[in-house]
Amino acid sequence: MSIANQLFRAYHFLKYRVKASGRHSLHSPFLYSLFDQVIEPSKSFQIKKIERLRKELLSNNRTVKVMDFKNGKTLTKTIGLLAKTSVCTKKFSSFLNLLTIFLKASSVLETGTSLGINALYLAHSVNSLVTIEGAGALASLARENFMFFNKKNIQLVNANMYQVLESEIVKSKPDFFFLDADHRSTAVAFCVDLILRHTPSVKCIVVHDIYWSRDMYEMWNQLIDDSRFTLTIDIFQAGLLFPRLPMEKQHFMLCF
């Protein structure tokens, strides 16, 4: 990440900390329950077996070659470095798991598998999960991790997201989405449009890294204004999109 992007994120994090609401300033029963059952417990909740895997990955010095599809470059990195820089925090992984439970989600589609930590957390409480990863080396590592956990409800698709996303949505009809593959506005718009076109019963779309760059931030603001979403929530690490809640259109920043 460039210095300009680091400064951009730092500036907006300070703004977020000033504006974000806590539990006691929330009046909506839905938001209060979300804070109480998902955001607050994510600070301490963990699935111990998955966290042991995370610890092992962080200390793994084995090297792999990973293709960056945004610039076409192949980079050599250790698994430990990938676990440190490309995998979400324990708190955020826990948040995803608790959110699926709170929303009673049954089927999940994830873009951007990486090493599979988030997929394991998400699959822990749903019937089925499809996760798409474009990089062959990452897909192989994630598949190893899924086999170790003997997770039969995870289907890993090693392919270009732009080529397979629509068919995977049509096939599995997920009711929960986690977008974490391509951190560009065009990619997010592509995914969101396909999701809303093919899954009328979608409960939530989680867009990761909404402050990754100015481009992503501008995309997030367009989604906030998008009339297709009744409720939008900013927790800084991600944006939450709710298309069909029975309420007037609202946007919130919540402390996470």
C-alpha positions as a Markdown table, in Angstrom:
| # | Residue | x | y | z |
|---|---|---|---|---|
| 1 | Met | 0.0 | 0.0 | 0.0 |
| 2 | Ser | 1.3 | 3.4 | -1.0 |
| 3 | Ile | 2.1 | 6.1 | 1.6 |
| 4 | Ala | -0.7 | 8.3 | 0.1 |
| 5 | Asn | -3.2 | 5.4 | 0.7 |
| 6 | Gln | -1.8 | 4.9 | 4.3 |
| 7 | Leu | -2.3 | 8.7 | 5.0 |
| 8 | Phe | -5.8 | 8.5 | 3.4 |
| 9 | Arg | -6.8 | 5.6 | 5.7 |
| 10 | Ala | -5.3 | 7.2 | 8.8 |
| 11 | Tyr | -7.2 | 10.5 | 8.2 |
| 12 | His | -10.5 | 8.7 | 7.6 |
| 13 | Phe | -10.0 | 6.4 | 10.6 |
| 14 | Leu | -9.7 | 9.5 | 12.8 |
| 15 | Lys | -13.0 | 10.8 | 11.3 |
| 16 | Tyr | -14.6 | 7.5 | 11.8 |
| 17 | Arg | -13.6 | 7.3 | 15.5 |
| 18 | Val | -15.1 | 10.7 | 16.1 |
| 19 | Lys | -18.4 | 10.0 | 14.3 |
| 20 | Ala | -19.0 | 6.3 | 15.1 |
| 21 | Ser | -21.9 | 5.5 | 17.4 |
| 22 | Gly | -21.9 | 3.1 | 20.4 |
| 23 | Arg | -24.7 | 0.9 | 21.7 |
| 24 | His | -26.4 | 3.6 | 23.9 |
| 25 | Ser | -26.9 | 6.0 | 21.1 |
| 26 | Leu | -28.9 | 3.5 | 19.0 |
| 27 | His | -32.7 | 3.6 | 19.0 |
| 28 | Ser | -33.5 | 1.0 | 16.3 |
| 29 | Pro | -34.2 | -2.4 | 17.9 |
| 30 | Phe | -32.4 | -4.0 | 14.9 |
| 31 | Leu | -29.2 | -2.0 | 15.3 |
| 32 | Tyr | -29.2 | -2.4 | 19.1 |
| 33 | Ser | -29.5 | -6.1 | 18.7 |
| 34 | Leu | -26.8 | -6.1 | 16.0 |
| 35 | Phe | -24.4 | -4.2 | 18.3 |
| 36 | Asp | -25.3 | -6.4 | 21.3 |
| 37 | Gln | -25.2 | -9.8 | 19.6 |
| 38 | Val | -22.5 | -9.3 | 16.9 |
| 39 | Ile | -20.2 | -6.3 | 17.3 |
| 40 | Glu | -19.7 | -6.4 | 21.1 |
| 41 | Pro | -19.1 | -10.2 | 21.4 |
| 42 | Ser | -16.8 | -10.3 | 18.4 |
| 43 | Lys | -14.1 | -8.7 | 20.7 |
| 44 | Ser | -13.8 | -11.9 | 22.7 |
| 45 | Phe | -15.4 | -14.7 | 20.6 |
| 46 | Gln | -13.1 | -17.1 | 18.8 |
| 47 | Ile | -13.2 | -20.6 | 17.3 |
| 48 | Lys | -10.1 | -22.0 | 19.0 |
| 49 | Lys | -9.2 | -24.6 | 16.4 |
| 50 | Ile | -9.2 | -22.0 | 13.6 |
| 51 | Glu | -7.2 | -19.6 | 15.7 |
| 52 | Arg | -4.6 | -22.3 | 16.3 |
| 53 | Leu | -4.4 | -22.6 | 12.5 |
| 54 | Arg | -3.9 | -18.9 | 12.2 |
| 55 | Lys | -1.1 | -19.0 | 14.6 |
| 56 | Glu | 0.6 | -21.8 | 12.7 |
| 57 | Leu | 0.2 | -19.9 | 9.4 |
| 58 | Leu | 1.8 | -16.8 | 10.9 |
| 59 | Ser | 5.0 | -18.7 | 11.8 |
| 60 | Asn | 5.2 | -20.6 | 8.5 |
| 61 | Asn | 8.2 | -19.7 | 6.5 |
| 62 | Arg | 7.4 | -21.7 | 3.4 |
| 63 | Thr | 7.4 | -19.6 | 0.3 |
| 64 | Val | 4.8 | -19.5 | -2.5 |
| 65 | Lys | 4.4 | -17.6 | -5.7 |
| 66 | Val | 1.3 | -15.5 | -5.9 |
| 67 | Met | -0.1 | -13.7 | -8.9 |
| 68 | Asp | -1.5 | -10.2 | -8.4 |
| 69 | Phe | -4.3 | -10.1 | -11.0 |
| 70 | Lys | -4.6 | -6.3 | -10.7 |
| 71 | Asn | -1.1 | -5.7 | -12.1 |
| 72 | Gly | -0.2 | -9.0 | -13.6 |
| 73 | Lys | 2.9 | -9.4 | -11.4 |
| 74 | Thr | 4.0 | -12.7 | -9.7 |
| 75 | Leu | 5.3 | -12.2 | -6.2 |
| 76 | Thr | 7.2 | -14.6 | -3.9 |
| 77 | Lys | 6.0 | -14.4 | -0.3 |
| 78 | Thr | 6.2 | -16.6 | 2.8 |
| 79 | Ile | 2.9 | -18.0 | 4.1 |
| 80 | Gly | 3.6 | -16.2 | 7.3 |
| 81 | Leu | 3.7 | -12.8 | 5.5 |
| 82 | Leu | 0.5 | -13.7 | 3.7 |
| 83 | Ala | -1.2 | -14.5 | 6.9 |
| 84 | Lys | 0.0 | -11.3 | 8.4 |
| 85 | Thr | -0.9 | -9.0 | 5.5 |
| 86 | Ser | -3.7 | -10.7 | 3.6 |
| 87 | Val | -5.8 | -12.3 | 6.3 |
| 88 | Cys | -8.4 | -10.4 | 8.4 |
| 89 | Thr | -8.1 | -10.1 | 12.2 |
| 90 | Lys | -9.5 | -12.6 | 14.6 |
| 91 | Lys | -12.1 | -9.9 | 15.7 |
| 92 | Phe | -13.3 | -9.4 | 12.1 |
| 93 | Ser | -13.4 | -13.1 | 11.4 |
| 94 | Ser | -15.5 | -13.6 | 14.5 |
| 95 | Phe | -17.7 | -10.7 | 13.4 |
| 96 | Leu | -18.5 | -12.4 | 10.1 |
| 97 | Asn | -19.4 | -15.7 | 11.9 |
| 98 | Leu | -21.7 | -13.9 | 14.5 |
| 99 | Leu | -23.3 | -11.8 | 11.7 |
| 100 | Thr | -24.4 | -15.0 | 9.8 |
| 101 | Ile | -25.9 | -16.4 | 13.0 |
| 102 | Phe | -27.7 | -13.1 | 13.8 |
| 103 | Leu | -29.2 | -12.9 | 10.3 |
| 104 | Lys | -29.9 | -16.6 | 10.2 |
| 105 | Ala | -28.0 | -16.9 | 6.9 |
| 106 | Ser | -27.9 | -20.4 | 5.4 |
| 107 | Ser | -25.7 | -20.0 | 2.3 |
| 108 | Val | -22.7 | -17.8 | 1.8 |
| 109 | Leu | -20.6 | -16.7 | -1.2 |
| 110 | Glu | -17.2 | -15.2 | -0.6 |
| 111 | Thr | -14.9 | -13.6 | -3.1 |
| 112 | Gly | -11.2 | -13.7 | -2.2 |
| 113 | Thr | -10.5 | -16.9 | -0.3 |
| 114 | Ser | -6.8 | -16.1 | 0.6 |
| 115 | Leu | -5.7 | -18.7 | 3.1 |
| 116 | Gly | -9.3 | -19.7 | 4.0 |
| 117 | Ile | -9.5 | -18.3 | 7.6 |
| 118 | Asn | -12.7 | -16.2 | 7.0 |
| 119 | Ala | -14.2 | -19.1 | 5.0 |
| 120 | Leu | -13.7 | -21.4 | 7.9 |
| 121 | Tyr | -15.4 | -18.9 | 10.3 |
| 122 | Leu | -18.3 | -18.3 | 7.9 |
| 123 | Ala | -18.8 | -22.0 | 7.2 |
| 124 | His | -18.9 | -22.8 | 10.9 |
| 125 | Ser | -22.5 | -21.7 | 11.2 |
| 126 | Val | -24.1 | -22.0 | 7.7 |
| 127 | Asn | -25.3 | -24.9 | 5.5 |
| 128 | Ser | -23.0 | -24.1 | 2.6 |
| 129 | Leu | -20.3 | -21.8 | 1.4 |
| 130 | Val | -18.8 | -21.1 | -2.0 |
| 131 | Thr | -15.5 | -19.2 | -2.0 |
| 132 | Ile | -13.8 | -18.0 | -5.1 |
| 133 | Glu | -10.0 | -17.5 | -5.3 |
| 134 | Gly | -8.2 | -16.5 | -8.5 |
| 135 | Ala | -4.6 | -17.3 | -7.4 |
| 136 | Gly | -3.8 | -21.0 | -7.8 |
| 137 | Ala | -1.2 | -21.1 | -4.9 |
| 138 | Leu | -3.6 | -19.5 | -2.5 |
| 139 | Ala | -6.4 | -21.8 | -3.6 |
| 140 | Ser | -4.2 | -24.8 | -2.9 |
| 141 | Leu | -3.2 | -23.6 | 0.5 |
| 142 | Ala | -6.8 | -22.9 | 1.4 |
| 143 | Arg | -7.9 | -26.3 | 0.2 |
| 144 | Glu | -5.3 | -27.9 | 2.5 |
| 145 | Asn | -6.8 | -26.0 | 5.4 |
| 146 | Phe | -10.3 | -27.0 | 4.5 |
| 147 | Met | -9.3 | -30.7 | 4.2 |
| 148 | Phe | -7.6 | -30.5 | 7.7 |
| 149 | Phe | -10.9 | -29.3 | 9.2 |
| 150 | Asn | -12.8 | -31.8 | 7.1 |
| 151 | Lys | -15.3 | -29.1 | 6.0 |
| 152 | Lys | -17.7 | -30.7 | 3.6 |
| 153 | Asn | -19.9 | -27.6 | 3.3 |
| 154 | Ile | -17.2 | -25.5 | 1.6 |
| 155 | Gln | -16.8 | -25.4 | -2.1 |
| 156 | Leu | -13.6 | -23.7 | -3.3 |
| 157 | Val | -13.7 | -22.4 | -6.9 |
| 158 | Asn | -10.2 | -21.6 | -8.3 |
| 159 | Ala | -11.0 | -19.2 | -11.1 |
| 160 | Asn | -11.2 | -15.7 | -12.3 |
| 161 | Met | -14.0 | -14.0 | -10.3 |
| 162 | Tyr | -15.2 | -12.1 | -13.4 |
| 163 | Gln | -15.7 | -15.3 | -15.3 |
| 164 | Val | -17.5 | -17.5 | -12.7 |
| 165 | Leu | -19.3 | -15.2 | -10.2 |
| 166 | Glu | -22.6 | -15.0 | -12.1 |
| 167 | Ser | -22.8 | -18.8 | -12.6 |
| 168 | Glu | -21.9 | -19.5 | -9.0 |
| 169 | Ile | -24.6 | -17.0 | -7.8 |
| 170 | Val | -27.2 | -18.6 | -10.0 |
| 171 | Lys | -26.2 | -22.1 | -8.9 |
| 172 | Ser | -26.1 | -21.6 | -5.1 |
| 173 | Lys | -28.4 | -18.6 | -4.6 |
| 174 | Pro | -26.6 | -17.4 | -1.4 |
| 175 | Asp | -28.4 | -15.2 | 1.1 |
| 176 | Phe | -25.1 | -13.7 | 2.5 |
| 177 | Phe | -22.1 | -12.3 | 0.6 |
| 178 | Phe | -18.6 | -11.3 | 1.6 |
| 179 | Leu | -16.7 | -9.4 | -1.0 |
| 180 | Asp | -12.9 | -9.3 | -0.5 |
| 181 | Ala | -11.3 | -10.1 | -3.8 |
| 182 | Asp | -10.6 | -7.0 | -6.0 |
| 183 | His | -10.4 | -3.7 | -4.1 |
| 184 | Arg | -11.5 | -1.5 | -7.0 |
| 185 | Ser | -14.7 | 0.3 | -7.4 |
| 186 | Thr | -15.4 | -1.4 | -10.8 |
| 187 | Ala | -15.1 | -4.8 | -9.1 |
| 188 | Val | -17.4 | -3.9 | -6.3 |
| 189 | Ala | -20.0 | -2.5 | -8.7 |
| 190 | Phe | -19.7 | -5.6 | -10.8 |
| 191 | Cys | -20.4 | -7.9 | -7.9 |
| 192 | Val | -23.2 | -5.9 | -6.3 |
| 193 | Asp | -25.1 | -5.6 | -9.6 |
| 194 | Leu | -24.9 | -9.4 | -10.2 |
| 195 | Ile | -25.9 | -10.1 | -6.6 |
| 196 | Leu | -29.0 | -7.9 | -6.7 |
| 197 | Arg | -30.0 | -9.2 | -10.1 |
| 198 | His | -29.9 | -12.9 | -9.2 |
| 199 | Thr | -30.6 | -13.2 | -5.4 |
| 200 | Pro | -33.8 | -11.4 | -4.5 |
| 201 | Ser | -33.6 | -12.9 | -1.0 |
| 202 | Val | -30.1 | -11.7 | -0.1 |
| 203 | Lys | -29.9 | -10.6 | 3.6 |
| 204 | Cys | -26.6 | -8.8 | 3.6 |
| 205 | Ile | -23.6 | -7.9 | 1.5 |
| 206 | Val | -20.4 | -7.2 | 3.4 |
| 207 | Val | -17.8 | -5.2 | 1.4 |
| 208 | His | -14.4 | -5.4 | 2.9 |
| 209 | Asp | -11.8 | -2.5 | 3.0 |
| 210 | Ile | -14.1 | 0.3 | 2.1 |
| 211 | Tyr | -11.3 | 2.8 | 3.0 |
| 212 | Trp | -8.6 | 0.9 | 1.1 |
| 213 | Ser | -8.2 | 3.8 | -1.4 |
| 214 | Arg | -9.9 | 6.9 | -2.5 |
| 215 | Asp | -11.5 | 4.9 | -5.3 |
| 216 | Met | -13.0 | 2.4 | -2.8 |
| 217 | Tyr | -14.2 | 5.2 | -0.5 |
| 218 | Glu | -16.0 | 6.9 | -3.4 |
| 219 | Met | -17.6 | 3.6 | -4.3 |
| 220 | Trp | -18.8 | 3.1 | -0.8 |
| 221 | Asn | -20.4 | 6.6 | -0.8 |
| 222 | Gln | -22.2 | 5.7 | -4.0 |
| 223 | Leu | -23.5 | 2.5 | -2.3 |
| 224 | Ile | -24.7 | 4.6 | 0.7 |
| 225 | Asp | -26.8 | 6.7 | -1.6 |
| 226 | Asp | -28.0 | 3.7 | -3.7 |
| 227 | Ser | -31.8 | 3.4 | -3.4 |
| 228 | Arg | -31.6 | -0.4 | -3.6 |
| 229 | Phe | -30.3 | -0.5 | 0.0 |
| 230 | Thr | -32.5 | 0.3 | 2.9 |
| 231 | Leu | -29.7 | 0.3 | 5.5 |
| 232 | Thr | -26.0 | 0.8 | 5.2 |
| 233 | Ile | -23.5 | 0.5 | 8.0 |
| 234 | Asp | -19.9 | 1.6 | 8.2 |
| 235 | Ile | -17.7 | -0.3 | 10.7 |
| 236 | Phe | -14.5 | 1.1 | 9.0 |
| 237 | Gln | -13.0 | -2.4 | 8.2 |
| 238 | Ala | -16.1 | -3.1 | 6.1 |
| 239 | Gly | -19.4 | -1.7 | 4.9 |
| 240 | Leu | -22.6 | -3.6 | 5.4 |
| 241 | Leu | -25.4 | -3.4 | 2.8 |
| 242 | Phe | -29.0 | -4.4 | 3.7 |
| 243 | Pro | -31.4 | -4.4 | 0.7 |
| 244 | Arg | -34.7 | -5.2 | 2.2 |
| 245 | Leu | -35.2 | -4.2 | 5.8 |
| 246 | Pro | -38.6 | -2.9 | 6.7 |
| 247 | Met | -37.4 | 0.7 | 7.6 |
| 248 | Glu | -36.8 | 4.1 | 6.0 |
| 249 | Lys | -33.5 | 4.4 | 4.3 |
| 250 | Gln | -30.7 | 5.1 | 6.8 |
| 251 | His | -27.0 | 5.1 | 7.2 |
| 252 | Phe | -24.9 | 4.6 | 10.4 |
| 253 | Met | -21.3 | 4.5 | 11.5 |
| 254 | Leu | -21.0 | 2.0 | 14.3 |
| 255 | Cys | -18.0 | 1.6 | 16.7 |
| 256 | Phe | -16.2 | -1.7 | 16.0 |
